[in-house]
Structure formats: C-alpha cells, structure tokens
PDB file of C-alpha atoms and ligand atoms in Angstrom:
ATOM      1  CA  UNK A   1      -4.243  12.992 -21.570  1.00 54.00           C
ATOM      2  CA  UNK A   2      -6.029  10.025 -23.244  1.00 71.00           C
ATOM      3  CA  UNK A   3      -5.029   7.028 -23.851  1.00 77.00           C
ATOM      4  CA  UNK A   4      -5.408   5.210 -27.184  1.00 87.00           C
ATOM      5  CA  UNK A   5      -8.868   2.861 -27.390  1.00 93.00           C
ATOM      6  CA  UNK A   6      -7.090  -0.173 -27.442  1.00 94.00           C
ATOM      7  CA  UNK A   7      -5.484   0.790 -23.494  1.00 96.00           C
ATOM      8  CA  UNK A   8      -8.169   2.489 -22.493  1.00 96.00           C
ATOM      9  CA  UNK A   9     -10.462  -0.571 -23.088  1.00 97.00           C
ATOM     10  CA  UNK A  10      -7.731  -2.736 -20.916  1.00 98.00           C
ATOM     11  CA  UNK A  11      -7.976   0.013 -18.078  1.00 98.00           C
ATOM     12  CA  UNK A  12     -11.312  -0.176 -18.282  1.00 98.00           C
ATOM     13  CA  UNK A  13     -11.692  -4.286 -17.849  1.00 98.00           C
ATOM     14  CA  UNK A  14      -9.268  -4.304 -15.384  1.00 98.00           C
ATOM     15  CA  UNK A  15     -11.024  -1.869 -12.940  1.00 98.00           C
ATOM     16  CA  UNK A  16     -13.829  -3.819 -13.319  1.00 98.00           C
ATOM     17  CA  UNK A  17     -11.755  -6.845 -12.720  1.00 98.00           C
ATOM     18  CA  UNK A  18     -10.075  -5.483  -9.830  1.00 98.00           C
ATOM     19  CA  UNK A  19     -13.632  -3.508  -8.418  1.00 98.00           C
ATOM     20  CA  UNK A  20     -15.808  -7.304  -8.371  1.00 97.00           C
ATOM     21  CA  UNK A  21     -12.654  -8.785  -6.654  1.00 97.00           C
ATOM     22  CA  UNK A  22     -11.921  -6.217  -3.928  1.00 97.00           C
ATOM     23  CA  UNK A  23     -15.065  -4.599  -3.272  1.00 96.00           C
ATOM     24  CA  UNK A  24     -16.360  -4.568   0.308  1.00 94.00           C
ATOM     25  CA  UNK A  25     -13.169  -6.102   1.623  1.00 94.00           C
ATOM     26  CA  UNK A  26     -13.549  -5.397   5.396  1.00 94.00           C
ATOM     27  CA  UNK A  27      -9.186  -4.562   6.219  1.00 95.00           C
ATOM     28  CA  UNK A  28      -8.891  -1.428   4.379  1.00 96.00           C
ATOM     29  CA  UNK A  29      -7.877  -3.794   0.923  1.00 96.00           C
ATOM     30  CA  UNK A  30     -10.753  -2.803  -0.126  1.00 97.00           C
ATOM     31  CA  UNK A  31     -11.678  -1.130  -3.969  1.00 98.00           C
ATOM     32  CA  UNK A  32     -11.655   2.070  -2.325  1.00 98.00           C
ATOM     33  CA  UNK A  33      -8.208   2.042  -1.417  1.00 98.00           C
ATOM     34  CA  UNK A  34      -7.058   0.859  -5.204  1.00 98.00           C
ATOM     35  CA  UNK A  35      -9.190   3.964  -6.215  1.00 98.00           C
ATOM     36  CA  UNK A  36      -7.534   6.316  -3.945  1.00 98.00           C
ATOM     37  CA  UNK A  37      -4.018   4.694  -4.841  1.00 98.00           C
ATOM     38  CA  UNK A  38      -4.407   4.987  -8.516  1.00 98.00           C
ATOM     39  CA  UNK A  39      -5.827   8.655  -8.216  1.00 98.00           C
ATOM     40  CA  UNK A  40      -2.859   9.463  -6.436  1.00 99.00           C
ATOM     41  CA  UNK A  41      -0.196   7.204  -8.407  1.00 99.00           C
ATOM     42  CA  UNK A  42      -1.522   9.145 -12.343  1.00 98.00           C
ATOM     43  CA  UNK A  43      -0.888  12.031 -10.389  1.00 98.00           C
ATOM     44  CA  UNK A  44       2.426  11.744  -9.287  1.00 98.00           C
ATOM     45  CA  UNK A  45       3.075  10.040 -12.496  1.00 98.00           C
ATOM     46  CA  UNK A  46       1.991  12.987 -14.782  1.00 98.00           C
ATOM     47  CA  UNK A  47       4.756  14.966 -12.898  1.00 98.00           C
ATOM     48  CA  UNK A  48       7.171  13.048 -12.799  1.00 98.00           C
ATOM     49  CA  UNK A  49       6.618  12.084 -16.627  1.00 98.00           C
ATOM     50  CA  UNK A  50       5.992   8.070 -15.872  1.00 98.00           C
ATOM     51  CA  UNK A  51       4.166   5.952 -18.275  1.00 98.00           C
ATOM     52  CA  UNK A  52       0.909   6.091 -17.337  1.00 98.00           C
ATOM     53  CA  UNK A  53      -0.272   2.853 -18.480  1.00 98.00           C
ATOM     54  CA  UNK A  54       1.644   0.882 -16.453  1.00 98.00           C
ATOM     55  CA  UNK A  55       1.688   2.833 -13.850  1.00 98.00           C
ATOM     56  CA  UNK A  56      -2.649   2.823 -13.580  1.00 98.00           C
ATOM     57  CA  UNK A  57      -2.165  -0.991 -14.812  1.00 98.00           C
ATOM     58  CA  UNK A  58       0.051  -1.683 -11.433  1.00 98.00           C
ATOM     59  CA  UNK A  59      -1.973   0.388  -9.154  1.00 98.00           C
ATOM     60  CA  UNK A  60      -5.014  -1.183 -10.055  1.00 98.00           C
ATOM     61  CA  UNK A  61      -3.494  -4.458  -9.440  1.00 98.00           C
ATOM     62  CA  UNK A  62      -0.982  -4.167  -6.521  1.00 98.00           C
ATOM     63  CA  UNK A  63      -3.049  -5.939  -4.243  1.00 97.00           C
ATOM     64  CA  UNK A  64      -5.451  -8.434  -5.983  1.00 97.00           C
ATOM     65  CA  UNK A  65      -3.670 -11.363  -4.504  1.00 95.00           C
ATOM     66  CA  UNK A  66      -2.099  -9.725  -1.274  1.00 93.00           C
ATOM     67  CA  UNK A  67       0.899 -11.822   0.721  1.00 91.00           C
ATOM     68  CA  UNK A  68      -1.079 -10.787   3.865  1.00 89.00           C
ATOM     69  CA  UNK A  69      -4.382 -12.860   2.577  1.00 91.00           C
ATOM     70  CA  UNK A  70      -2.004 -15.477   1.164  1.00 94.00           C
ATOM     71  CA  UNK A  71      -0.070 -17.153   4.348  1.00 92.00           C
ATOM     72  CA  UNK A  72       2.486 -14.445   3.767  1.00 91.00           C
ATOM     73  CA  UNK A  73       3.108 -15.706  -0.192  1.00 94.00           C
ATOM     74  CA  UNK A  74       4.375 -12.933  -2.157  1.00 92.00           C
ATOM     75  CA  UNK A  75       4.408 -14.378  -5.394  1.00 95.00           C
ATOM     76  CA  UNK A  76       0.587 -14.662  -5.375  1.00 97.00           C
ATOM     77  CA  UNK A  77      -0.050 -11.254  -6.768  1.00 97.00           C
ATOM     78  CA  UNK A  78       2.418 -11.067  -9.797  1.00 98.00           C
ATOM     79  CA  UNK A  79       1.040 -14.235 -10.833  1.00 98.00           C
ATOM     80  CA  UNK A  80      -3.041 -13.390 -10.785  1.00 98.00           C
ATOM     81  CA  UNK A  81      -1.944  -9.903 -12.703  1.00 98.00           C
ATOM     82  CA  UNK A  82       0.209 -11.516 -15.284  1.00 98.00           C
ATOM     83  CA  UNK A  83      -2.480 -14.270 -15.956  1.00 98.00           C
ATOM     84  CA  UNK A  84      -5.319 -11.359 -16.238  1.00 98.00           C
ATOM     85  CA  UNK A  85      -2.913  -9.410 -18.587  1.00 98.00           C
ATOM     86  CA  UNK A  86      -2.079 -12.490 -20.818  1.00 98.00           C
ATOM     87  CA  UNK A  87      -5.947 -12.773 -20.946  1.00 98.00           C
ATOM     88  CA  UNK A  88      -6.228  -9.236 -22.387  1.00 98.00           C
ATOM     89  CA  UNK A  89      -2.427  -9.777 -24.969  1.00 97.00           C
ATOM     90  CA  UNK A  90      -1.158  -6.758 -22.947  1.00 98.00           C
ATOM     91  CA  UNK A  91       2.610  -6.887 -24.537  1.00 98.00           C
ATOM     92  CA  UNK A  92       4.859  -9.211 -22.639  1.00 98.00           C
ATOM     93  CA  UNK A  93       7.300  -6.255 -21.454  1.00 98.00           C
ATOM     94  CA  UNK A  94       4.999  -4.552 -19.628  1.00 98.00           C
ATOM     95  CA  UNK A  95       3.659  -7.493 -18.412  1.00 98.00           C
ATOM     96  CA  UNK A  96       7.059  -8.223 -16.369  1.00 98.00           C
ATOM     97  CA  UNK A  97       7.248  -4.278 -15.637  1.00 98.00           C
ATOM     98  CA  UNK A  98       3.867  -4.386 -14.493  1.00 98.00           C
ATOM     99  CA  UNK A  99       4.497  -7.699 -12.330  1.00 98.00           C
ATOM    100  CA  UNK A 100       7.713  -6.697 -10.938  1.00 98.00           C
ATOM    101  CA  UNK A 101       6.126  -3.258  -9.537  1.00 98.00           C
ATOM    102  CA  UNK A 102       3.572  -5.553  -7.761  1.00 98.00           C
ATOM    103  CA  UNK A 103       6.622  -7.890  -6.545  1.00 97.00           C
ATOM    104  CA  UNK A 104       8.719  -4.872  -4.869  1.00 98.00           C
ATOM    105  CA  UNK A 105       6.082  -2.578  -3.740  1.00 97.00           C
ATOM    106  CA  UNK A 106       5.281  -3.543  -0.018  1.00 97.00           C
ATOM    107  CA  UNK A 107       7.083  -2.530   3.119  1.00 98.00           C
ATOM    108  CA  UNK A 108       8.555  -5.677   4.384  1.00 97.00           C
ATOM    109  CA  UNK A 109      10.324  -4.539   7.841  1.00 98.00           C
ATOM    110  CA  UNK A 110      11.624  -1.747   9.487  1.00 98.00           C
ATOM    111  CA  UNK A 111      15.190  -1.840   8.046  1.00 98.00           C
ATOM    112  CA  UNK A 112      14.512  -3.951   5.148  1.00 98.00           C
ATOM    113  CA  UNK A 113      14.935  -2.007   2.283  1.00 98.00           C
ATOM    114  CA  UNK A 114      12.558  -2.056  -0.708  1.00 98.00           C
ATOM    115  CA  UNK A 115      13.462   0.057  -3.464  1.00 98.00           C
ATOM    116  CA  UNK A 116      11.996   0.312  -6.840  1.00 98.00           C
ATOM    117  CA  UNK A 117      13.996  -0.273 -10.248  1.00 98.00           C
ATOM    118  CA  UNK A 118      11.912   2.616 -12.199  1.00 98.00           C
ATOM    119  CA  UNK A 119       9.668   6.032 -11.737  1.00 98.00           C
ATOM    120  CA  UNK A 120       7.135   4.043 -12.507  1.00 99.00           C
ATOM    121  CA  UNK A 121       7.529   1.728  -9.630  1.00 99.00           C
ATOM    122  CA  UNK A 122       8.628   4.323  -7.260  1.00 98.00           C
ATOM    123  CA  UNK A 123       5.126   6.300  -8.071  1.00 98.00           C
ATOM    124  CA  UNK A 124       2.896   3.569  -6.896  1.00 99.00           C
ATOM    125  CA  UNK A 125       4.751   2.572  -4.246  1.00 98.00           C
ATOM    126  CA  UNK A 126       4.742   6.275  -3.215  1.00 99.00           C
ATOM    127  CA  UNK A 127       1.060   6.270  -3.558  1.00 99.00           C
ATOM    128  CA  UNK A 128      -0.016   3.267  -1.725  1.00 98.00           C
ATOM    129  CA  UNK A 129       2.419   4.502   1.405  1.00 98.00           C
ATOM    130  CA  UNK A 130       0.741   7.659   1.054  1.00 99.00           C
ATOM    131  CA  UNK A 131      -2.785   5.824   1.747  1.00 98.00           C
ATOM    132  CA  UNK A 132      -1.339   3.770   4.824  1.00 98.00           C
ATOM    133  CA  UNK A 133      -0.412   7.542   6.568  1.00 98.00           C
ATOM    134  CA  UNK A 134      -2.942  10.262   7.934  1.00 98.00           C
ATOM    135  CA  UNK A 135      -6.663   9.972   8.563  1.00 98.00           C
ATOM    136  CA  UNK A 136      -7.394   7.099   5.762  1.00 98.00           C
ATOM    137  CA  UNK A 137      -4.186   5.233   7.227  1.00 98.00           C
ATOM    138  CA  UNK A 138      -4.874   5.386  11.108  1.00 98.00           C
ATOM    139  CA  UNK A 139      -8.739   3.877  10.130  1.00 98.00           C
ATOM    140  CA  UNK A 140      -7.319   1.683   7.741  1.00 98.00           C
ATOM    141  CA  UNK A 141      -4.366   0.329  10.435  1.00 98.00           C
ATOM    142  CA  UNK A 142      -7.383  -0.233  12.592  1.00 98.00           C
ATOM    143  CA  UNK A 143      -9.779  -2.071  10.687  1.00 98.00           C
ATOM    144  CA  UNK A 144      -6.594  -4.188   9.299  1.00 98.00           C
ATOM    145  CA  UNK A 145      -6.007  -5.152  13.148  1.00 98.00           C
ATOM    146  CA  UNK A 146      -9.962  -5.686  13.445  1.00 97.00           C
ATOM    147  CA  UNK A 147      -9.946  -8.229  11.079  1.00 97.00           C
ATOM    148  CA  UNK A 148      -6.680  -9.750  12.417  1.00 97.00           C
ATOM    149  CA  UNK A 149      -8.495 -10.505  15.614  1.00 98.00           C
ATOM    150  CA  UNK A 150      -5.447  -8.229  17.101  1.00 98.00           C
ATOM    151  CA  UNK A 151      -5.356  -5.344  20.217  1.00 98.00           C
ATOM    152  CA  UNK A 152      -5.694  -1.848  19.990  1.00 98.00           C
ATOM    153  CA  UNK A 153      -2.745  -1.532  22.057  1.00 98.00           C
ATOM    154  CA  UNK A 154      -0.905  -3.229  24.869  1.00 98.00           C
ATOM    155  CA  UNK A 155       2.140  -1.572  26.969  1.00 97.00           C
ATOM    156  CA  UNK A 156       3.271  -4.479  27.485  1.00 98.00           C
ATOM    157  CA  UNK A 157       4.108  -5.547  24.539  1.00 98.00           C
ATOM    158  CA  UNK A 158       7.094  -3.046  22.867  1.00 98.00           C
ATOM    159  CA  UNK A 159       7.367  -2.419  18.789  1.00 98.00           C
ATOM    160  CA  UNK A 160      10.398  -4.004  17.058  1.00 97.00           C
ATOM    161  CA  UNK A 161      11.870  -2.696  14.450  1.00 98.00           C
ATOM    162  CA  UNK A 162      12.454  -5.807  12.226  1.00 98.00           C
ATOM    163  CA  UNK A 163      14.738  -6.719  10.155  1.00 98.00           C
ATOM    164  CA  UNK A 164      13.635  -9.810   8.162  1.00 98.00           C
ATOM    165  CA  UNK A 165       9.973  -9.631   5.841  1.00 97.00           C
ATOM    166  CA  UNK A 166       9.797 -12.872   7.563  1.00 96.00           C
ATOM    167  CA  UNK A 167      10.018 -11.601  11.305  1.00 98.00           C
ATOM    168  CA  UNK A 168       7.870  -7.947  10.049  1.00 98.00           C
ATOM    169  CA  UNK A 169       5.317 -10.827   8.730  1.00 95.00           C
ATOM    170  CA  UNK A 170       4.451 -13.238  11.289  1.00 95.00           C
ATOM    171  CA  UNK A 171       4.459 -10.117  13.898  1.00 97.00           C
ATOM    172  CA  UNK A 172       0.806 -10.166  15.449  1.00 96.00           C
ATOM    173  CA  UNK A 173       1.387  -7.573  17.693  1.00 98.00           C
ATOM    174  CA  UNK A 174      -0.920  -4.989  18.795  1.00 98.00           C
ATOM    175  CA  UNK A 175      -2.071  -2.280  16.045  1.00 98.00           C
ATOM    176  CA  UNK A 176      -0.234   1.013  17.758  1.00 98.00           C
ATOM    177  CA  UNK A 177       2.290  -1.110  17.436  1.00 98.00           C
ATOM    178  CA  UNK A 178       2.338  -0.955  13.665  1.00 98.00           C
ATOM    179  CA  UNK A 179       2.290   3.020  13.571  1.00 98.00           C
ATOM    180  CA  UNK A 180       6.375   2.290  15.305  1.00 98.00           C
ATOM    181  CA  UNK A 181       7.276  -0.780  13.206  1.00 98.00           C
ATOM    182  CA  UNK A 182       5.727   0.762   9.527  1.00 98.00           C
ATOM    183  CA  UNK A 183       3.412   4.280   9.533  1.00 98.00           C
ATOM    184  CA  UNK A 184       5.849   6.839  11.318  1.00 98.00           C
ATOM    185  CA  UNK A 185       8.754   5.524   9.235  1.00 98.00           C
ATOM    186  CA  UNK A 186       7.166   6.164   5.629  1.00 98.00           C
ATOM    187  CA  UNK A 187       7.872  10.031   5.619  1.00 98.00           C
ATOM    188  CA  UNK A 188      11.601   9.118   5.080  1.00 98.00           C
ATOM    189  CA  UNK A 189      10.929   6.471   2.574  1.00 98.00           C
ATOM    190  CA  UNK A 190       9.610   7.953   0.171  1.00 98.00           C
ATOM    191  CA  UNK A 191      10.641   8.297  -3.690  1.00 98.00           C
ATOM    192  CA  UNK A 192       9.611  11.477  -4.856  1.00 98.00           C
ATOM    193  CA  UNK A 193       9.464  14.960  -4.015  1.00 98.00           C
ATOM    194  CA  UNK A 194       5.871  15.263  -4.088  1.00 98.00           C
ATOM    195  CA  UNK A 195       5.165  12.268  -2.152  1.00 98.00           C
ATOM    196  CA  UNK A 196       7.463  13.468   0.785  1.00 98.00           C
ATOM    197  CA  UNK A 197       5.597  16.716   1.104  1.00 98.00           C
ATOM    198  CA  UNK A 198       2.152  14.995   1.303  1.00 98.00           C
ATOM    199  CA  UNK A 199       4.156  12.619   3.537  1.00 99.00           C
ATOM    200  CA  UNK A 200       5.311  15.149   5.632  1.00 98.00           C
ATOM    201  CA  UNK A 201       2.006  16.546   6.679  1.00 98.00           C
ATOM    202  CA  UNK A 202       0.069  13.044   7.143  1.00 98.00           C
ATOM    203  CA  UNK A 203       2.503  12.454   9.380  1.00 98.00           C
ATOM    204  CA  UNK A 204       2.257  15.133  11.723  1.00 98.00           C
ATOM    205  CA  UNK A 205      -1.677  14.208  11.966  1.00 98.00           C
ATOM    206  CA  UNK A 206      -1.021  10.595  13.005  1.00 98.00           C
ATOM    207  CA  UNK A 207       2.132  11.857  15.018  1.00 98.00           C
ATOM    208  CA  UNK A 208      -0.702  14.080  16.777  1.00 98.00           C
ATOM    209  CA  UNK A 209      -3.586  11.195  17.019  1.00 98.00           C
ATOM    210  CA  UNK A 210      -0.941   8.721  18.549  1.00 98.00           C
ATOM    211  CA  UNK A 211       0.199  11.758  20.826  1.00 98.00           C
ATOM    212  CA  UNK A 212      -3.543  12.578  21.997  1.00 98.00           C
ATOM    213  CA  UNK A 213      -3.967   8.083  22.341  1.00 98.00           C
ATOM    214  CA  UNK A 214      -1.090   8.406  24.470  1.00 98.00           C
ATOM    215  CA  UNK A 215      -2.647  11.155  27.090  1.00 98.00           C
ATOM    216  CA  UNK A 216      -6.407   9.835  27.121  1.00 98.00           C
ATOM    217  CA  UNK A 217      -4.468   6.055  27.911  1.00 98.00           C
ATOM    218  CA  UNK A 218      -2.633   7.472  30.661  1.00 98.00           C
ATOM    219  CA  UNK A 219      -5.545   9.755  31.884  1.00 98.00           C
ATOM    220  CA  UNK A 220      -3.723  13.088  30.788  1.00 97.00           C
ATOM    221  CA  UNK A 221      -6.445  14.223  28.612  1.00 93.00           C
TER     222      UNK A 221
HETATM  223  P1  ADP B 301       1.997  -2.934   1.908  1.00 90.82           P
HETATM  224  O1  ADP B 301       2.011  -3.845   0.720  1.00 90.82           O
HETATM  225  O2  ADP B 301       3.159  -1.996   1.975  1.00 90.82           O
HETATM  226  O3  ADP B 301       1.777  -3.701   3.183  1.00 90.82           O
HETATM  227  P2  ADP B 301      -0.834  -2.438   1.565  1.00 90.82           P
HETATM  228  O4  ADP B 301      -1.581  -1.497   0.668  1.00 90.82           O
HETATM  229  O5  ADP B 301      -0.963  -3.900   1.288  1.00 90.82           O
HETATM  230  O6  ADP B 301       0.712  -2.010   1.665  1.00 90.82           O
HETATM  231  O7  ADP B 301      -1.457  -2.220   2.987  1.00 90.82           O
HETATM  232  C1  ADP B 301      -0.771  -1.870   4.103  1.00 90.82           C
HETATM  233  C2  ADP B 301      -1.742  -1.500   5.188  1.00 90.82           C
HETATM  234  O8  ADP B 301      -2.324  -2.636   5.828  1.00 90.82           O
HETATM  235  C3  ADP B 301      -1.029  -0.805   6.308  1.00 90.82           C
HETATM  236  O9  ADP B 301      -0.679   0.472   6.001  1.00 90.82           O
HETATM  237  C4  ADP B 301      -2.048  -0.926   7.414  1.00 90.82           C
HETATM  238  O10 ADP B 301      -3.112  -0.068   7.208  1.00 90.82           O
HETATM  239  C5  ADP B 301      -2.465  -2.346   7.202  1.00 90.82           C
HETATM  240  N1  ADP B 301      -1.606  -3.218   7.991  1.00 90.82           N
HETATM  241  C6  ADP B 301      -0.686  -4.099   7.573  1.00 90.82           C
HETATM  242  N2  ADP B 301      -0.092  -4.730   8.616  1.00 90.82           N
HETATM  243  C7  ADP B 301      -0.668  -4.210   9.725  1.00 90.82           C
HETATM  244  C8  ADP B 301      -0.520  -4.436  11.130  1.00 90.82           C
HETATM  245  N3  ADP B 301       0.341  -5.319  11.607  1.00 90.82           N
HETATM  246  N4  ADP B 301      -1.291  -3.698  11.961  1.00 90.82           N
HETATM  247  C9  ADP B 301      -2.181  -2.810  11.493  1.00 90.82           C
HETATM  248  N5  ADP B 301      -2.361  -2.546  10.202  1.00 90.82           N
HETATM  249  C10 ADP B 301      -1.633  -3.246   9.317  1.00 90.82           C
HETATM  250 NI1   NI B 302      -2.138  -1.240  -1.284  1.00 90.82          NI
END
C-alpha cells in the first residue's frame, strides 16, 4: 500500500531523524530496534486495519527521548516527537494521537496496568513488547543491564513484582531479575491476536534459556 507523497516524504525525514539520533546506541535503544518495531507494528497494523501513518509515525518515534535516559521523565518523548512533527505541519490530531501512543506505550510495573485508547496504539505497543521477548529480547535485557552497570544475576536478591512505575523505575536490580518483574509477563499482555501467538512462542525460548541459566548456575548442566 503506498502512501501519498506528501506522508511518504514525512516517513521518510523522520527515519532519518530518528536513524542519526539512535544509531549505535549501546542498550538495545538502538535504530535497529525502531526498525524491527516498525516492521513488526505495519504488520500487525495491515491486519488489524490501523492507520498506518500513525502507526509507522509512533513506532519510529516511541523512544527518541526514552524515560529510562531521562531520570525516569516520561514526558520527554511526547514532547521531542510533537516538536519534530510541528516542524514537518503534520496535522495537529495526529500529532496528539501520535504523542499519546508514545505517552502510554511502556510497561511501567508488574501490576500496573497500561492499556492503549486505540488499535493503533495497541499495535505498537504490541510490537515493541514483542522485541523485548525471545532471542533479540534476552540480548537486548542484557546489554540494557551492561550499560546500567547492573549483575547478571544474584540469588540473593528476589524479583518484585511492583506495583508503582515509580518503584518498577528506580529498581536496579540484577538483569534475570527483569525476565520475573517484565519479559515472562508480556505473553498475557498483549493486545492482539497476532501478537499473542508470536508472544506465545518467544516465550517458551526465554522460558527455556532462563531454565538452562538456572541448571549451568547450580551445576546441573
Ligand atoms: P518499554 O518502554 O516498555 O520499557 P523499551 O523499548 O523502551 O520498552 O525497552 C524495554 C527494554 O529495555 C526491555 O525489554 C529490556 O530489554 C530493557 N530493560 C529495561 N529495563 C531493564 C532492566 N531493569 N533490566 C534489563 N533490561 C531492561
Ligand atoms: Ni522500544
């Protein structure tokens, strides 16, 4: 499906935006995960009949100004995308859509909910938990706790299943840790039926990896 010149060219400026900003970001922020999430986000979007443009608009920006790389502000991010899509006189309604996708999208505690006013919302957010589970996730839950200074994994120190974005955020626990507090509980938050059947089988890989960390820690393999 293509998109008329006129979006197409503000696609186009804001990957390139979005590429010079993130590119060889060392916690798994990096371009290649706004690739993989957009891929993923048109695709659920084309089936479950979203509006593409936003939906490629809000993948491409969901993390330009991260909370995590801001001392935990989330209103970092809507603001750099809305000033970028001023820049380019992207309508002022999907703007706000576009800004309020980036607002709601992260996971912000194990029994904090976070849902998502419309598909197009619930697509990326689908598609960016999607790219924290399986393979890409476990390396990307690694190198985040790399550049967090933080442990592989300490049994002394137990996951907790928060229930404030405050408590989930200043949490500098150990990085198995995170597969407890966020990873293994994606499967069941998911929005749409697509999602939860990719879901599904990422899961059982890192359900297996954490299984096989488990035995080698304990000398049983
Ligand atoms: P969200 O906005 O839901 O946090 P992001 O795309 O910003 O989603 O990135 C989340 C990813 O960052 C996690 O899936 C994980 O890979 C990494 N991450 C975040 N917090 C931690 C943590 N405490 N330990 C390890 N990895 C983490
Ligand atoms: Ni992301």
């Amino acid at each position: 499906m293509h998109l008329p010149d006129i979006l197409a060219s503000i696609i186009t400026k804001t990957e390139n935006f979005v590429r010079n900003e993130l590119e060889g970001e060392g916690s798994g922020h990096d371009w290649w995960h706004i690739h993989r999430v957009r891929n993923t986000a048109l695709m659920l979007a084309e089936k479950e009949a979203a509006d593409l443009f936003v939906v490629e608009l809000a993948a491409l920006l969901h993390d330009i100004a991260d909370h995590k790389f801001h001392n935990g502000d989330d209103t970092v991010g809507p603001k750099v995308a809305g000033e970028w899509l001023e820049g380019l006189s992207v309508e002022a309604e999907i703007i706000k859509h576009v800004q309020e996708i980036i607002r709601d999208l992260s996971f912000k505690g194990a029994k904090v909910a976070t849902p998502m006013r419309t598909i197009e919302g619930k697509v990326v957010q689908d598609a960016d938990r999607l790219d924290a589970i399986g393979a890409i996730g476990i390396a990307r839950a690694f190198a985040y706790g790399g550049h967090k200074n933080r442990e592989l994994y300490n049994p002394e120190k137990s996951p907790t299943q928060h229930t404030s974005f405050d408590a989930y955020k200043n949490d500098a626990g150990p990085t198995v840790n995170h597969f407890y507090e966020k990873l293994f509980l994606l499967k069941d938050r998911m929005n749409t039926e697509t999602g939860k059947s990719i879901a599904q089988e990422r899961h059982e890989y890192m359900k297996a990896y954490i299984d096989r960390f488990n035995a080698e820690w304990d000398g049983k393999a």
